[in-house]
Amino acid sequence: MADHKNKKQNETVDAGLCGNEKIEEAIAALQQEPTQEMLAHTLTVIRRRMKENGQLIIADGQIRVQAIKTADGKAWWAAFTSFEEELKGGGSVKSTFLANIDKLFASALTVPEIAGVIINPWNRTIQLDKNLIQIIEGAKR
């Protein structure tokens, strides 16, 4: 688990994040036009990044992935497409690490206490409940 506070250090470990701007663009388009077609497109973009061995940033929440609660009381794992997205939360910089998208999703499906994964909870947000994760996962086989 590495602490990514140093920008120079970030540049050397960000290879797995290259291409995540496509996820951000797809989420932005979905926010502008919240249709089933745009949702399907966004899930396809996430699936492609997963197949490319893409990674997301996860904040450390005391040895476990940090969970956040939504207004309905459900707990979600938070993941970020870039360090810029992670810092938009405004809190103090936490220890962060990179996780392969496929491994993060597979783990999320096994944890009954969470509803799913929220990507970029502060800005270009998409809530992937376990059903949507299974749709993404199912298509990789």
Short mmCIF file of C-alpha atoms in Angstrom, two decimals:
data_model
loop_
_atom_site.label_atom_id
_atom_site.label_comp_id
_atom_site.label_asym_id
_atom_site.label_seq_id
_atom_site.Cartn_x
_atom_site.Cartn_y
_atom_site.Cartn_z
CA MET A 1 0.00 0.00 0.00
CA ALA A 2 1.66 3.20 -1.14
CA ASP A 3 0.94 6.76 -0.15
CA HIS A 4 0.60 8.82 -3.33
CA LYS A 5 1.09 12.38 -2.09
CA ASN A 6 4.08 13.17 -4.30
CA LYS A 7 3.11 14.23 -7.84
CA LYS A 8 6.38 13.00 -9.34
CA GLN A 9 5.78 9.60 -7.73
CA ASN A 10 2.22 9.60 -9.12
CA GLU A 11 3.49 10.02 -12.66
CA THR A 12 5.47 6.80 -12.40
CA VAL A 13 2.61 4.67 -11.05
CA ASP A 14 -0.25 6.04 -13.12
CA ALA A 15 0.10 3.72 -16.13
CA GLY A 16 -2.97 1.76 -14.97
CA LEU A 17 -4.96 5.01 -14.86
CA CYS A 18 -4.15 6.04 -18.44
CA GLY A 19 -7.36 5.81 -20.39
CA ASN A 20 -9.65 6.42 -17.41
CA GLU A 21 -10.56 9.80 -18.89
CA LYS A 22 -12.78 7.73 -21.23
CA ILE A 23 -14.76 6.60 -18.16
CA GLU A 24 -15.03 10.21 -16.98
CA GLU A 25 -16.24 11.34 -20.42
CA ALA A 26 -18.82 8.54 -20.58
CA ILE A 27 -20.12 9.39 -17.09
CA ALA A 28 -20.36 13.09 -18.05
CA ALA A 29 -22.36 12.14 -21.15
CA LEU A 30 -24.63 9.92 -19.03
CA GLN A 31 -25.21 12.81 -16.61
CA GLN A 32 -26.20 15.03 -19.55
CA GLU A 33 -28.44 12.37 -21.11
CA PRO A 34 -29.55 9.79 -18.50
CA THR A 35 -30.96 7.17 -20.86
CA GLN A 36 -30.66 3.38 -21.00
CA GLU A 37 -28.54 3.76 -24.14
CA MET A 38 -26.05 6.09 -22.41
CA LEU A 39 -25.95 3.77 -19.39
CA ALA A 40 -25.16 0.85 -21.69
CA HIS A 41 -22.42 2.92 -23.37
CA THR A 42 -20.92 3.88 -19.98
CA LEU A 43 -20.90 0.25 -18.80
CA THR A 44 -19.23 -0.73 -22.09
CA VAL A 45 -16.50 1.88 -21.56
CA ILE A 46 -15.89 0.60 -18.00
CA ARG A 47 -15.81 -2.99 -19.32
CA ARG A 48 -13.21 -2.00 -21.95
CA ARG A 49 -11.00 -0.37 -19.32
CA MET A 50 -11.34 -3.51 -17.19
CA LYS A 51 -10.25 -5.68 -20.14
CA GLU A 52 -7.28 -3.34 -20.69
CA ASN A 53 -6.22 -4.09 -17.08
CA GLY A 54 -7.27 -0.58 -16.08
CA GLN A 55 -7.05 0.47 -12.47
CA LEU A 56 -8.95 2.73 -10.09
CA ILE A 57 -7.69 4.60 -7.03
CA ILE A 58 -9.00 3.45 -3.70
CA ALA A 59 -8.63 5.31 -0.41
CA ASP A 60 -7.52 3.24 2.54
CA GLY A 61 -10.11 3.02 5.27
CA GLN A 62 -8.12 1.28 8.03
CA ILE A 63 -6.98 -1.79 6.07
CA ARG A 64 -10.26 -2.00 4.17
CA VAL A 65 -11.50 -0.06 1.19
CA GLN A 66 -13.11 3.17 2.31
CA ALA A 67 -16.90 2.96 2.34
CA ILE A 68 -19.24 5.91 2.07
CA LYS A 69 -22.93 6.05 2.92
CA THR A 70 -25.58 7.46 0.62
CA ALA A 71 -28.69 9.27 1.79
CA ASP A 72 -30.65 6.00 1.76
CA GLY A 73 -28.23 4.56 4.36
CA LYS A 74 -26.51 2.10 2.02
CA ALA A 75 -22.73 1.67 2.17
CA TRP A 76 -20.67 1.79 -1.03
CA TRP A 77 -16.99 1.41 -1.80
CA ALA A 78 -15.53 4.58 -3.26
CA ALA A 79 -13.12 4.42 -6.21
CA PHE A 80 -11.64 7.14 -8.39
CA THR A 81 -10.53 7.38 -12.01
CA SER A 82 -7.71 9.85 -11.21
CA PHE A 83 -5.94 11.55 -8.31
CA GLU A 84 -7.66 14.81 -9.31
CA GLU A 85 -11.08 13.16 -8.79
CA GLU A 86 -9.99 11.71 -5.45
CA LEU A 87 -8.88 15.15 -4.19
CA LYS A 88 -12.22 16.79 -5.05
CA GLY A 89 -13.64 15.37 -1.81
CA GLY A 90 -11.81 18.13 0.02
CA GLY A 91 -10.80 15.96 2.96
CA SER A 92 -7.26 15.39 4.07
CA VAL A 93 -5.19 13.24 1.73
CA LYS A 94 -5.49 9.63 2.76
CA SER A 95 -3.30 6.72 1.90
CA THR A 96 -4.36 5.47 -1.50
CA PHE A 97 -3.57 2.50 -3.65
CA LEU A 98 -4.37 1.31 -7.14
CA ALA A 99 -6.63 -1.67 -7.69
CA ASN A 100 -7.37 -3.54 -10.88
CA ILE A 101 -10.96 -2.86 -11.87
CA ASP A 102 -11.79 -6.55 -12.31
CA LYS A 103 -10.43 -7.49 -8.87
CA LEU A 104 -12.23 -4.57 -7.20
CA PHE A 105 -15.55 -5.58 -8.79
CA ALA A 106 -15.08 -9.27 -7.95
CA SER A 107 -14.37 -8.36 -4.30
CA ALA A 108 -17.34 -6.00 -4.12
CA LEU A 109 -19.68 -8.80 -5.17
CA THR A 110 -18.54 -10.90 -2.19
CA VAL A 111 -19.11 -8.28 0.53
CA PRO A 112 -22.71 -8.33 1.74
CA GLU A 113 -22.37 -5.09 3.75
CA ILE A 114 -21.96 -2.90 0.67
CA ALA A 115 -24.39 -2.06 -2.13
CA GLY A 116 -21.68 -1.72 -4.78
CA VAL A 117 -19.00 0.70 -5.98
CA ILE A 118 -19.37 4.42 -6.54
CA ILE A 119 -16.85 5.73 -9.06
CA ASN A 120 -15.88 9.38 -8.47
CA PRO A 121 -18.37 10.14 -5.68
CA TRP A 122 -17.57 13.88 -5.70
CA ASN A 123 -17.95 14.78 -9.37
CA ARG A 124 -18.40 12.55 -12.42
CA THR A 125 -20.27 9.95 -10.43
CA ILE A 126 -21.71 6.60 -11.31
CA GLN A 127 -23.15 4.18 -8.76
CA LEU A 128 -22.54 0.61 -9.83
CA ASP A 129 -24.80 -1.60 -7.75
CA LYS A 130 -24.08 -5.32 -7.70
CA ASN A 131 -26.47 -5.91 -10.60
CA LEU A 132 -24.57 -3.47 -12.84
CA ILE A 133 -21.24 -4.94 -11.70
CA GLN A 134 -22.49 -8.40 -12.65
CA ILE A 135 -23.50 -7.07 -16.07
CA ILE A 136 -19.99 -5.69 -16.57
CA GLU A 137 -18.35 -8.84 -15.16
CA GLY A 138 -20.57 -11.21 -17.15
CA ALA A 139 -19.60 -9.64 -20.43
CA LYS A 140 -15.88 -10.27 -19.81
CA ARG A 141 -16.24 -14.02 -19.91
#
